[in-house]
XYZ file of C-alpha atoms in Angstrom:
743
model
C -0.593 0.151 0.010
C 1.181 3.139 -0.782
C 0.062 6.147 1.464
C -0.963 9.739 0.333
C -1.060 12.573 2.313
C -1.837 16.302 1.541
C 0.753 18.190 1.829
C 0.617 20.311 5.301
C 2.466 23.238 4.226
C 0.160 24.203 1.916
C -3.033 23.882 4.050
C -1.483 24.420 7.787
C -3.920 25.907 9.817
C -6.836 24.481 7.240
C -8.516 21.082 8.070
C -10.502 19.384 5.714
C -13.993 19.463 6.045
C -16.534 17.439 6.775
C -18.157 17.446 3.085
C -14.674 17.650 1.927
C -13.550 14.276 3.037
C -16.896 12.310 2.037
C -16.412 13.590 -1.645
C -12.684 12.106 -1.359
C -13.554 9.089 -0.234
C -16.389 8.656 -3.729
C -13.930 9.649 -5.732
C -10.352 9.805 -4.321
C -8.668 10.861 -8.045
C -10.538 13.761 -7.685
C -8.910 15.540 -5.419
C -5.059 16.545 -5.895
C -2.635 14.950 -3.972
C 0.724 16.555 -3.721
C 2.095 15.035 -1.253
C 1.490 12.946 2.341
C -0.935 13.711 4.774
C -2.877 12.298 8.120
C -5.662 14.739 9.473
C -6.989 15.282 12.929
C -10.273 15.629 12.755
C -10.187 16.293 16.766
C -8.500 18.583 18.786
C -10.091 16.167 21.661
C -7.115 15.359 23.915
C -8.371 11.317 22.799
C -6.864 12.592 19.011
C -7.340 10.642 15.694
C -5.839 10.886 12.578
C -7.291 9.734 9.205
C -4.746 8.485 6.366
C -5.253 8.080 3.224
C -3.944 4.640 1.653
C -3.406 3.745 -1.992
C -3.463 0.950 -3.945
C -0.500 2.257 -6.214
C -1.350 -0.782 -8.757
C -5.298 -0.456 -8.638
C -6.106 3.246 -8.052
C -8.318 2.104 -4.532
C -8.195 4.113 -1.738
C -9.653 3.581 1.881
C -9.431 5.663 4.607
C -7.451 4.429 7.767
C -7.826 5.741 11.660
C -4.649 6.532 13.114
C -5.424 6.910 16.752
C -3.118 9.667 18.961
C -0.325 6.895 20.267
C 0.261 4.696 17.366
C 2.059 6.594 15.091
C 1.721 6.373 11.041
C 5.272 5.272 11.075
C 4.579 2.185 12.839
C 1.478 1.600 11.338
C 3.218 1.850 7.705
C 6.971 1.302 8.734
C 7.462 4.266 5.559
C 8.874 8.165 6.505
C 5.316 9.845 7.077
C 7.006 13.430 5.971
C 9.498 11.967 3.214
C 7.680 13.327 0.009
C 6.775 16.980 2.171
C 9.211 20.068 2.582
C 9.899 19.619 5.174
C 13.011 18.436 5.008
C 14.009 20.435 1.992
C 12.986 23.560 4.200
C 14.544 22.621 7.603
C 18.674 22.325 5.369
C 18.177 26.020 3.842
C 20.799 27.732 6.016
C 19.964 30.911 4.643
C 16.518 31.029 5.744
C 17.212 29.641 9.243
C 20.039 31.704 9.188
C 17.819 35.621 8.674
C 15.054 33.918 10.861
C 17.601 33.649 13.899
C 19.416 36.807 13.308
C 15.596 38.796 13.186
C 14.519 36.857 16.303
C 17.253 37.708 18.577
C 17.173 41.140 17.041
C 13.312 41.499 17.603
C 12.647 40.195 21.223
C 15.243 41.528 22.989
C 13.293 41.634 26.820
C 10.522 39.050 28.499
C 7.413 38.383 26.652
C 4.456 36.300 24.945
C 5.468 35.569 21.660
C 3.295 33.628 19.306
C 4.225 31.089 16.861
C 1.888 30.381 13.914
C 2.513 26.862 11.734
C 5.103 26.303 14.078
C 6.670 22.839 12.944
C 9.254 21.367 14.461
C 9.180 24.413 16.735
C 12.091 25.832 15.951
C 11.417 29.397 15.849
C 9.731 28.494 19.080
C 12.752 27.433 20.062
C 14.447 30.478 18.636
C 12.043 33.088 20.112
C 12.956 31.064 24.159
C 16.722 31.671 23.826
C 16.629 34.887 22.402
C 14.365 35.753 26.014
C 16.325 33.052 27.914
C 13.958 31.353 28.759
C 16.635 27.957 28.049
C 18.545 28.749 30.912
C 15.267 29.110 33.264
C 15.009 26.242 35.936
C 10.742 26.876 36.448
C 8.860 25.988 33.615
C 7.074 29.278 32.630
C 8.144 32.235 33.277
C 5.369 34.608 33.843
C 6.850 37.498 32.150
C 8.700 35.484 29.088
C 6.540 32.927 27.320
C 6.181 30.929 23.948
C 3.155 29.573 22.559
C 3.975 26.731 19.285
C 0.574 26.428 17.485
C 0.327 23.882 14.687
C -2.078 21.840 13.829
C -0.396 18.519 11.878
C -0.927 15.808 14.668
C 1.822 14.097 13.295
C 4.107 17.595 13.236
C 2.797 18.365 16.802
C 4.536 14.522 17.640
C 7.308 15.814 15.933
C 8.119 18.826 17.744
C 7.566 17.219 20.681
C 10.480 15.267 20.405
C 12.805 17.655 19.191
C 11.938 19.952 22.021
C 12.504 16.705 24.495
C 15.883 16.674 22.920
C 16.838 20.848 23.681
C 15.659 20.749 26.596
C 13.305 22.822 25.784
C 9.883 20.660 26.459
C 9.184 22.991 29.678
C 9.640 26.485 27.772
C 7.336 26.155 24.879
C 3.704 25.663 25.275
C 2.528 23.748 22.287
C -0.885 23.676 21.229
C -2.976 21.031 18.682
C -4.940 23.600 17.281
C -5.955 25.885 14.000
C -4.646 29.671 15.037
C -8.293 30.605 14.762
C -9.353 28.344 16.462
C -7.437 29.654 19.612
C -9.116 31.331 22.744
C -7.582 34.317 24.734
C -7.869 33.421 27.711
C -8.550 29.271 27.039
C -5.223 28.254 24.995
C -4.234 31.521 25.985
C -3.481 33.787 28.585
C -3.280 36.775 27.073
C -2.846 37.894 23.860
C 0.537 37.599 21.950
C 3.658 40.713 22.020
C 5.431 39.022 19.387
C 4.499 37.340 15.917
C 6.652 34.534 14.604
C 5.809 32.631 11.848
C 6.093 31.146 8.279
C 3.537 29.852 6.718
C 4.648 31.074 2.796
C 4.950 29.521 0.108
C 6.526 30.282 -3.701
C 3.546 32.242 -4.477
C 3.804 33.408 -1.088
C -0.289 33.739 -0.312
C -0.715 30.254 -0.832
C -0.786 28.535 2.589
C -3.349 31.169 4.296
C -0.857 34.363 4.965
C -3.933 36.383 4.645
C -6.447 34.951 6.338
C -3.928 33.742 9.421
C -2.733 37.353 9.994
C -5.635 38.853 9.607
C -7.376 36.787 12.366
C -4.002 36.816 14.788
C -4.483 40.910 14.749
C -7.964 40.803 15.289
C -8.267 37.655 17.940
C -4.285 37.060 19.241
C -2.117 39.976 19.078
C -1.570 43.097 20.899
C -2.014 46.289 19.462
C 0.966 46.606 16.882
C 2.770 43.732 18.426
C 6.235 42.772 16.601
C 6.308 40.276 13.833
C 8.528 38.076 12.219
C 8.931 38.316 8.825
C 8.092 42.328 9.493
C 6.912 42.407 5.377
C 7.057 40.655 2.091
C 7.322 42.437 -1.243
C 6.287 40.338 -4.883
C 8.497 41.242 -7.927
C 8.140 40.423 -11.659
C 9.375 40.146 -15.070
C 8.530 39.147 -18.443
C 10.099 36.482 -20.381
C 10.493 34.792 -23.460
C 10.411 31.289 -23.565
C 9.596 28.746 -25.981
C 9.623 25.816 -23.118
C 7.188 27.658 -21.511
C 4.707 28.217 -24.173
C 4.415 24.027 -24.696
C 3.581 24.154 -21.384
C 0.101 25.645 -21.791
C -0.195 26.478 -25.701
C -1.924 23.195 -26.736
C -3.573 25.079 -28.979
C -1.227 26.252 -31.456
C 1.230 23.412 -30.960
C -1.378 21.169 -31.614
C -1.229 22.442 -34.964
C 1.600 21.420 -36.388
C 1.408 17.946 -35.511
C -0.125 15.915 -39.172
C -1.997 13.622 -37.506
C -5.624 14.833 -37.940
C -6.517 14.425 -34.102
C -7.995 17.393 -32.287
C -7.328 18.048 -28.840
C -8.799 20.865 -28.336
C -10.808 21.946 -31.507
C -12.271 25.292 -32.724
C -15.525 26.010 -30.399
C -14.225 24.605 -27.269
C -11.116 25.641 -26.290
C -11.109 26.206 -23.054
C -12.684 22.571 -22.419
C -8.522 21.140 -22.169
C -6.154 23.829 -20.050
C -4.074 24.288 -17.218
C -5.258 26.502 -14.271
C -5.342 30.063 -14.540
C -2.808 29.764 -11.448
C 1.082 30.453 -10.717
C 2.581 27.504 -10.985
C 6.034 27.045 -8.617
C 9.054 26.232 -10.614
C 13.705 26.705 -10.904
C 13.868 29.284 -13.131
C 17.554 29.288 -12.606
C 17.111 25.902 -15.060
C 15.926 27.621 -17.939
C 17.872 30.261 -18.066
C 19.749 29.375 -20.825
C 16.447 29.144 -23.294
C 14.494 32.467 -21.404
C 14.887 36.115 -23.204
C 13.952 38.384 -20.543
C 11.973 41.830 -22.037
C 11.771 43.574 -18.713
C 13.403 44.970 -15.287
C 12.554 43.741 -12.636
C 9.109 45.425 -11.507
C 7.556 45.543 -7.614
C 3.833 44.171 -7.826
C 2.814 44.047 -3.773
C 4.336 44.779 -0.050
C 2.430 42.664 1.950
C 3.135 43.468 5.350
C 2.922 40.937 8.548
C 2.791 44.139 11.245
C -0.845 44.728 10.718
C -3.444 43.113 9.464
C -3.776 42.835 5.287
C -6.575 43.176 3.296
C -8.586 40.550 1.909
C -8.012 41.226 -2.128
C -6.197 44.324 -4.041
C -4.982 45.283 -7.150
C -2.621 47.732 -8.817
C -1.294 48.366 -12.297
C 2.260 48.547 -13.602
C 3.775 50.352 -16.749
C 6.576 49.099 -18.104
C 8.869 49.344 -20.472
C 10.200 46.555 -22.876
C 13.994 46.811 -22.550
C 13.944 43.819 -25.779
C 11.631 43.098 -28.973
C 10.150 40.029 -28.351
C 6.921 38.077 -27.225
C 5.924 37.416 -23.696
C 5.444 34.016 -22.881
C 5.056 34.503 -19.243
C 5.493 36.624 -15.856
C 8.628 35.417 -13.694
C 7.245 36.013 -9.963
C 8.972 36.454 -6.829
C 9.249 37.923 -3.395
C 11.615 39.675 -1.014
C 11.148 39.049 2.556
C 12.479 41.785 4.897
C 12.572 39.555 8.937
C 13.231 42.751 10.860
C 11.499 46.426 10.988
C 13.977 48.129 10.561
C 15.698 46.934 6.607
C 18.534 45.651 7.467
C 17.808 41.308 7.311
C 16.513 39.841 4.380
C 15.904 36.910 2.331
C 14.846 36.350 -1.462
C 13.350 33.495 -3.366
C 14.527 35.524 -6.649
C 16.554 33.760 -9.761
C 20.120 34.083 -9.517
C 20.343 36.135 -12.395
C 18.769 38.862 -10.908
C 22.129 39.045 -8.786
C 23.953 39.389 -11.872
C 21.767 42.048 -13.607
C 21.173 44.388 -10.336
C 24.388 43.653 -7.859
C 22.698 43.034 -5.311
C 22.653 40.682 -3.628
C 19.857 38.940 -1.213
C 20.203 35.862 1.198
C 18.568 32.944 -0.550
C 18.689 34.561 -3.650
C 19.774 32.430 -6.274
C 19.839 29.481 -3.484
C 18.664 26.038 -5.006
C 15.973 24.557 -2.217
C 12.986 22.892 -3.524
C 10.592 24.646 -0.643
C 10.903 27.705 -2.797
C 11.067 28.633 -5.951
C 10.013 31.167 -8.704
C 6.801 31.316 -10.091
C 5.208 31.430 -13.735
C 2.209 32.906 -14.762
C 1.499 32.168 -18.166
C 0.327 35.022 -20.697
C -2.574 33.267 -23.046
C -2.071 31.050 -26.146
C 0.481 32.447 -27.867
C 2.174 35.429 -25.692
C 2.173 38.945 -26.373
C 4.630 40.474 -29.028
C 6.477 43.372 -28.039
C 9.039 46.159 -29.298
C 12.238 47.388 -27.082
C 11.111 50.795 -24.825
C 7.372 49.628 -25.767
C 5.018 50.409 -23.109
C 3.162 47.118 -21.460
C 0.626 47.364 -18.638
C 0.069 44.460 -16.066
C -2.353 44.056 -13.671
C -2.390 42.242 -10.759
C -4.273 40.930 -8.317
C -4.506 39.248 -5.012
C -7.471 37.635 -3.364
C -6.853 36.072 0.056
C -4.735 32.739 -0.900
C -3.218 34.114 -4.973
C -2.252 36.566 -7.383
C -3.296 36.982 -10.713
C -1.833 38.984 -13.718
C -3.612 41.058 -16.585
C -0.572 42.451 -19.423
C -1.523 44.720 -22.121
C -0.371 46.575 -24.207
C -2.241 49.503 -24.481
C -4.575 51.615 -21.166
C -7.822 52.364 -24.269
C -9.692 49.708 -22.126
C -9.660 46.979 -19.648
C -8.534 43.359 -20.736
C -11.097 41.340 -19.700
C -10.561 42.618 -15.854
C -9.030 39.877 -12.887
C -12.232 37.873 -12.946
C -11.353 34.000 -11.636
C -12.367 31.798 -14.972
C -15.889 29.902 -14.662
C -15.294 26.617 -15.871
C -18.348 24.115 -16.883
C -18.123 20.928 -14.268
C -16.870 18.543 -17.242
C -13.751 21.250 -18.081
C -10.434 19.591 -17.992
C -7.475 20.650 -16.424
C -4.204 19.230 -16.803
C -0.536 19.606 -15.708
C 1.624 21.720 -17.525
C 3.587 18.928 -18.328
C 1.192 16.672 -19.988
C -0.347 19.786 -21.800
C 3.116 19.743 -23.278
C 2.413 16.333 -23.883
C 0.077 16.102 -25.809
C 1.524 19.416 -27.469
C 4.498 17.286 -28.601
C 4.581 16.620 -32.496
C 7.199 13.625 -32.340
C 5.612 11.709 -29.088
C 2.196 12.361 -31.459
C 3.357 10.723 -34.705
C 4.703 7.718 -32.535
C 2.117 6.875 -30.610
C -0.798 7.430 -33.695
C 1.865 5.366 -35.507
C 1.568 2.213 -32.748
C -2.439 2.682 -32.794
C -2.323 2.890 -36.676
C -0.214 -0.206 -37.179
C -2.279 -2.372 -34.360
C -5.307 -2.002 -36.154
C -3.896 -3.057 -39.620
C -3.653 -6.108 -37.814
C -7.493 -6.163 -36.960
C -10.785 -6.027 -38.430
C -13.278 -4.082 -36.578
C -11.785 -4.557 -32.786
C -13.024 -4.469 -29.293
C -10.960 -1.750 -28.184
C -9.781 -0.126 -24.335
C -8.003 2.036 -23.400
C -7.664 1.240 -19.721
C -5.692 4.376 -18.120
C -7.121 8.314 -18.687
C -5.488 8.979 -22.064
C -7.704 11.235 -23.631
C -5.816 11.033 -26.887
C -5.405 7.249 -27.267
C -9.829 7.192 -27.351
C -9.525 9.717 -30.172
C -7.256 8.017 -32.059
C -8.606 4.458 -32.758
C -11.884 6.813 -33.179
C -10.679 8.056 -35.668
C -8.442 5.657 -37.211
C -10.820 2.643 -37.797
C -14.312 3.335 -38.089
C -15.515 0.282 -37.446
C -13.448 -0.471 -34.548
C -15.500 -0.111 -30.837
C -14.118 1.195 -28.072
C -14.512 1.726 -24.501
C -12.896 3.814 -22.680
C -12.300 3.680 -18.739
C -11.436 6.196 -17.348
C -11.128 5.612 -13.787
C -9.464 9.486 -12.543
C -11.689 11.357 -14.896
C -14.834 9.183 -15.652
C -17.660 11.588 -15.773
C -15.657 14.116 -17.160
C -13.879 12.372 -19.729
C -16.859 11.425 -21.038
C -18.275 14.605 -21.882
C -14.882 15.095 -23.298
C -15.213 12.576 -25.961
C -19.058 14.158 -26.571
C -17.307 17.360 -26.706
C -14.604 16.801 -29.689
C -16.666 14.351 -31.647
C -17.308 15.466 -34.346
C -13.620 17.674 -35.128
C -12.480 14.410 -34.699
C -15.079 12.241 -37.240
C -16.025 9.660 -34.873
C -19.559 9.200 -33.363
C -20.854 7.773 -30.227
C -21.942 4.887 -31.255
C -18.838 3.721 -31.785
C -17.135 4.884 -28.341
C -18.028 4.385 -25.080
C -17.274 5.057 -20.866
C -17.568 2.152 -18.574
C -18.972 3.609 -15.363
C -17.503 0.837 -13.232
C -14.950 1.894 -11.204
C -11.791 -0.697 -10.210
C -13.519 -3.945 -11.111
C -13.010 -6.692 -13.521
C -14.239 -6.275 -17.051
C -16.912 -8.900 -17.744
C -17.656 -10.095 -21.516
C -21.249 -8.074 -21.090
C -19.539 -5.127 -20.444
C -17.502 -5.696 -23.988
C -20.849 -6.622 -25.554
C -20.096 -10.491 -25.899
C -16.776 -9.517 -27.408
C -12.906 -10.437 -26.444
C -10.690 -7.084 -26.435
C -7.950 -7.406 -29.711
C -6.543 -4.184 -28.596
C -5.332 -3.248 -24.903
C -4.162 0.065 -25.090
C -2.434 3.286 -21.672
C -0.051 5.770 -22.483
C 0.094 4.678 -19.316
C -1.719 7.846 -17.401
C -3.538 8.504 -14.746
C -5.615 11.604 -13.599
C -3.918 12.999 -10.666
C -1.383 10.962 -9.867
C 1.319 12.977 -11.542
C 3.394 12.826 -8.753
C 4.811 9.570 -7.446
C 7.163 7.619 -8.897
C 7.694 5.953 -12.279
C 6.886 2.691 -10.930
C 3.488 3.550 -10.102
C 2.293 3.560 -13.209
C 2.945 -0.383 -13.770
C -0.384 0.483 -12.614
C -1.184 -0.394 -16.393
C 0.461 -4.183 -15.905
C -1.837 -4.904 -12.924
C -5.070 -3.779 -14.671
C -4.429 -5.716 -17.561
C -4.225 -9.201 -15.197
C -7.427 -8.066 -14.234
C -8.652 -8.151 -17.423
C -6.859 -10.753 -18.741
C -10.798 -12.753 -19.134
C -12.098 -10.615 -21.617
C -8.523 -10.339 -23.915
C -8.891 -12.380 -26.646
C -5.801 -15.122 -27.666
C -3.995 -12.432 -29.674
C -5.238 -9.090 -28.087
C -2.469 -6.171 -29.047
C -1.304 -5.172 -25.686
C 0.017 -1.009 -26.107
C 2.860 -0.914 -24.584
C 4.401 -4.573 -24.534
C 6.998 -3.847 -21.813
C 8.895 -1.846 -19.637
C 12.007 -1.042 -19.216
C 14.102 0.090 -15.475
C 16.563 2.126 -16.676
C 18.981 4.118 -14.612
C 21.975 6.293 -14.919
C 24.774 7.055 -11.960
C 24.217 10.964 -11.124
C 26.098 14.328 -9.566
C 23.346 15.854 -7.533
C 24.929 18.032 -5.127
C 22.350 20.142 -4.403
C 19.500 17.842 -4.352
C 21.732 16.028 -1.388
C 22.383 18.797 0.319
C 18.490 19.656 0.510
C 17.957 15.448 1.172
C 20.601 15.266 4.335
C 20.300 14.279 7.676
C 19.313 16.907 10.549
C 22.024 17.604 12.569
C 22.479 20.830 14.919
C 20.263 23.922 13.345
C 20.951 27.882 14.621
C 22.507 24.898 17.620
C 19.217 23.264 17.762
C 19.720 19.581 17.501
C 17.135 18.262 15.145
C 18.546 14.791 14.699
C 15.397 13.069 15.661
C 13.634 14.335 12.853
C 15.659 12.292 10.372
C 13.754 8.786 10.119
C 9.710 10.882 10.226
C 11.006 13.399 6.954
C 12.557 10.796 5.032
C 16.047 12.111 5.335
C 18.440 10.978 2.707
C 22.006 11.642 3.280
C 24.828 10.221 5.839
C 22.145 7.803 7.534
C 23.462 5.387 9.206
C 24.647 2.478 6.751
C 22.756 0.019 7.881
C 20.189 2.903 7.166
C 18.289 3.373 3.642
C 16.243 6.740 2.649
C 13.357 6.606 0.185
C 13.561 6.928 -3.779
C 11.750 10.074 -4.601
C 10.050 11.031 -7.881
C 11.543 13.868 -8.894
C 12.695 16.104 -12.582
C 16.175 15.918 -12.787
C 16.422 18.904 -14.909
C 14.799 20.386 -11.773
C 17.262 19.093 -9.048
C 19.784 22.068 -9.392
C 23.433 21.418 -10.263
C 23.714 17.639 -12.250
C 26.015 15.715 -14.151
C 25.884 12.387 -15.873
C 28.362 10.186 -14.139
C 27.469 6.786 -16.475
C 25.570 6.405 -19.731
C 22.670 4.355 -19.016
C 21.596 1.037 -17.671
C 18.866 -1.324 -18.119
C 18.302 -2.897 -15.104
C 14.615 -4.838 -15.390
C 11.768 -5.588 -17.832
C 8.422 -5.628 -17.399
C 6.463 -8.117 -20.066
C 2.679 -6.896 -20.164
C 2.142 -9.455 -22.156
C 2.078 -12.203 -19.742
C -0.317 -11.743 -16.525
C 1.683 -9.729 -13.395
C 4.512 -11.380 -11.301
C 7.262 -10.593 -9.571
C 10.852 -9.355 -11.107
C 14.298 -8.783 -10.569
C 17.491 -7.558 -12.486
C 20.730 -6.563 -12.190
C 23.192 -3.519 -14.058
C 26.699 -3.521 -13.681
C 27.251 0.393 -13.916
C 30.789 2.099 -15.370
C 31.448 5.246 -14.867
C 32.435 7.412 -17.948
C 33.020 11.010 -16.011
C 34.725 11.183 -12.978
C 32.757 13.082 -9.926
C 31.054 13.195 -6.588
C 28.493 10.354 -7.067
C 25.201 11.496 -5.138
C 22.860 8.305 -5.985
C 20.741 6.759 -9.360
C 18.550 7.833 -11.403
C 15.770 5.579 -12.342
C 12.524 6.194 -14.896
C 10.310 2.791 -17.115
C 11.129 3.385 -20.809
C 7.939 2.200 -22.623
C 8.437 0.008 -25.822
C 4.354 0.838 -27.586
C 5.479 -1.735 -29.784
C 8.551 -4.000 -31.075
C 10.056 -0.984 -32.689
C 8.678 2.252 -30.844
C 10.129 2.814 -27.458
C 8.577 6.459 -25.476
C 11.217 7.343 -23.336
C 10.315 9.034 -19.500
C 13.943 9.869 -18.362
C 16.153 13.374 -17.683
C 16.880 14.181 -20.790
C 12.583 14.823 -21.266
C 11.426 17.674 -19.606
C 8.018 16.367 -18.715
C 8.163 13.196 -16.583
C 9.659 12.557 -12.895
C 11.978 10.381 -12.219
C 12.961 8.059 -9.087
C 16.098 9.814 -6.987
C 17.635 7.225 -5.166
C 20.966 9.056 -2.964
C 23.075 7.347 -1.676
C 24.005 7.644 1.964
C 27.602 9.444 1.197
C 28.692 10.413 -1.992
C 31.396 8.737 -3.751
C 34.827 9.804 -5.636
C 33.840 8.128 -8.816
C 35.861 8.027 -12.257
C 36.603 5.689 -15.598
C 39.239 3.432 -15.183
C 42.883 4.929 -15.047
C 41.661 8.215 -13.000
C 43.826 6.990 -9.751
C 42.301 9.486 -7.793
C 38.403 7.857 -8.331
C 37.239 5.929 -5.348
C 35.204 3.551 -7.441
C 35.010 2.773 -11.365
C 31.828 0.969 -11.365
C 28.614 -0.203 -9.184
C 26.304 -2.418 -9.481
C 22.462 -1.595 -8.531
C 19.629 -4.800 -8.358
C 15.825 -4.651 -8.055
C 12.898 -6.501 -7.759
C 9.399 -6.031 -8.153
C 7.217 -6.464 -6.213
C 3.342 -6.956 -7.595
C 1.409 -7.391 -4.198
C 2.307 -3.403 -3.307
C 3.511 -2.566 -6.023
C 6.619 -1.347 -4.310
C 10.485 -1.437 -6.362
C 13.092 -2.477 -3.754
C 16.616 -1.026 -4.977
C 20.407 -2.022 -3.642
C 23.575 -1.140 -4.844
C 27.140 -1.935 -4.665
C 30.605 0.273 -5.452
C 33.203 -1.097 -6.704
């Protein structure tokens, strides 16, 4: 079983409502799980957590109740928070140092400090130390106290361990509630004099900063409190980028394809697109193909020391610095942590410091918990000339910032109204949009299906996953084929989509249907008493984009489950999967995932197991594999050729399998781990790769406990010249076990 959780740092002060819980139970794929989460549904002493467990090979899910005295690790034997951003955040030394300096400067005498979204309690301990509470023998000093508010029960349990390890468990009062549930006189003896809090995401507002500050100023803080941070300022910059255009402009990219398939036909363009929001990305990785079209411009100031407004608008007039086409706005923020403006942290890309010759801590520093953000302009973008005036309109709500761009003040460009998509609109990730607009991918898939249909007469075809391309391609290519799409994630939305694009793709819905059954074995009744001659998938499962590559072996499991309705000569597409790997130098990524020791004087080593630390582990322990796109991993270097470790034969029912590969190092350097992925053999001659050279898929990263100096034979300074990787697949759990030995 794979345990999926909602990323706790996304909604640190908000619980799932009961109705949301029932919605997820009814249709788990409708809930976009970014990471792991467990929700505590009560703040009573007998607390319970609801952990959603998903079988990666069937898509089946169930909620499991975990009592307060039993940790999720005890149940799952997995690092509970391995795929969250906590570890990366705590390994960000620039962030930690800036908060420590600001807290030491702000808290100069005993006072009441409130820490909202306290996490491991790091900021609370800094505040207690600044008041001298760490040297006090009493539990609470009436003039100096720290209240740590954390709603997320697994983190509360971890915080208490960290506090005990540092002798701070009697200096910091921990309250397991949302901050908007706190009451002065019940949870807090008085209003707090100082607020320390770090509930910021890459966009700044996505973790509920504004509503949290509003409630705190109204109910929990004294008038004119001191705050750390003090202020945040958002910035933007106009860029041209062919790569970014691929990530959102399916309409124009599809027009270049020669397959005659229309995923977004005229009249229904909005039925399939990305969400109108900012997307977090490491922009330094794309700098070489960016063309900067403006200087950085200031957008909004957000004050922490006073009650913020819920909504604001602004318009900035800037001049284009180059000729080009504006495809996107890159945005970031500058955090001023003290009221005097001497301590800062910036999430801006490295090129900002190179251009301006000014530098703030954090700028250009690779970390994964805070990135830059991308706001895509519609379709082709906007063409501008050097020195031309461009008007950028911005609006923020309580949780997001949106933009509009125009080149004239003559009329409004449509305002900032939130989109009102119908219930049948399908939102895909930018990466999936890019895949569907990629001419090479489409042509390969199209030709595979075309060749398969040549071998069949009036075939019964099953599209087992959530592919939108395959059912349309089959129905368009064969006027006699009957197509059944299962759409396990899209479900009814998939049905409405196929109906909406039918006429543009020249097929009728009497030959294409979507089954209402889900995760059930198909019967001959489902296939109209006809054996299936073509069984296909990309594979792509809607809502499961942030998982390890081998989770898509769900295709193999479903091929096995539906074996009774398959004909003896059924064509399986893809017919095989190949697990491949290469050795990599990944210094930034390894640094962000290594074990915690002391952080600004506070021992955090007790958190390593829960947070899934990888680097600097004891010799008998190994960290988990992590899903990550290698091109977004910061500095990287290939140290070996690609090797094939094992194959998965989809022509046969699912079974356990294993493989071994010898990796010879072709480059000298420091090896931090291995990158693994699955390439899909669509037929005997067509292979679709999801490897690190492709920017649209996530790979699996297996970090070493200790980095190793490697090199090719003849380089005497290298410690190792080759390594052996072993992998074994367990079909009962969908897990892939990776082992390695250096030589």
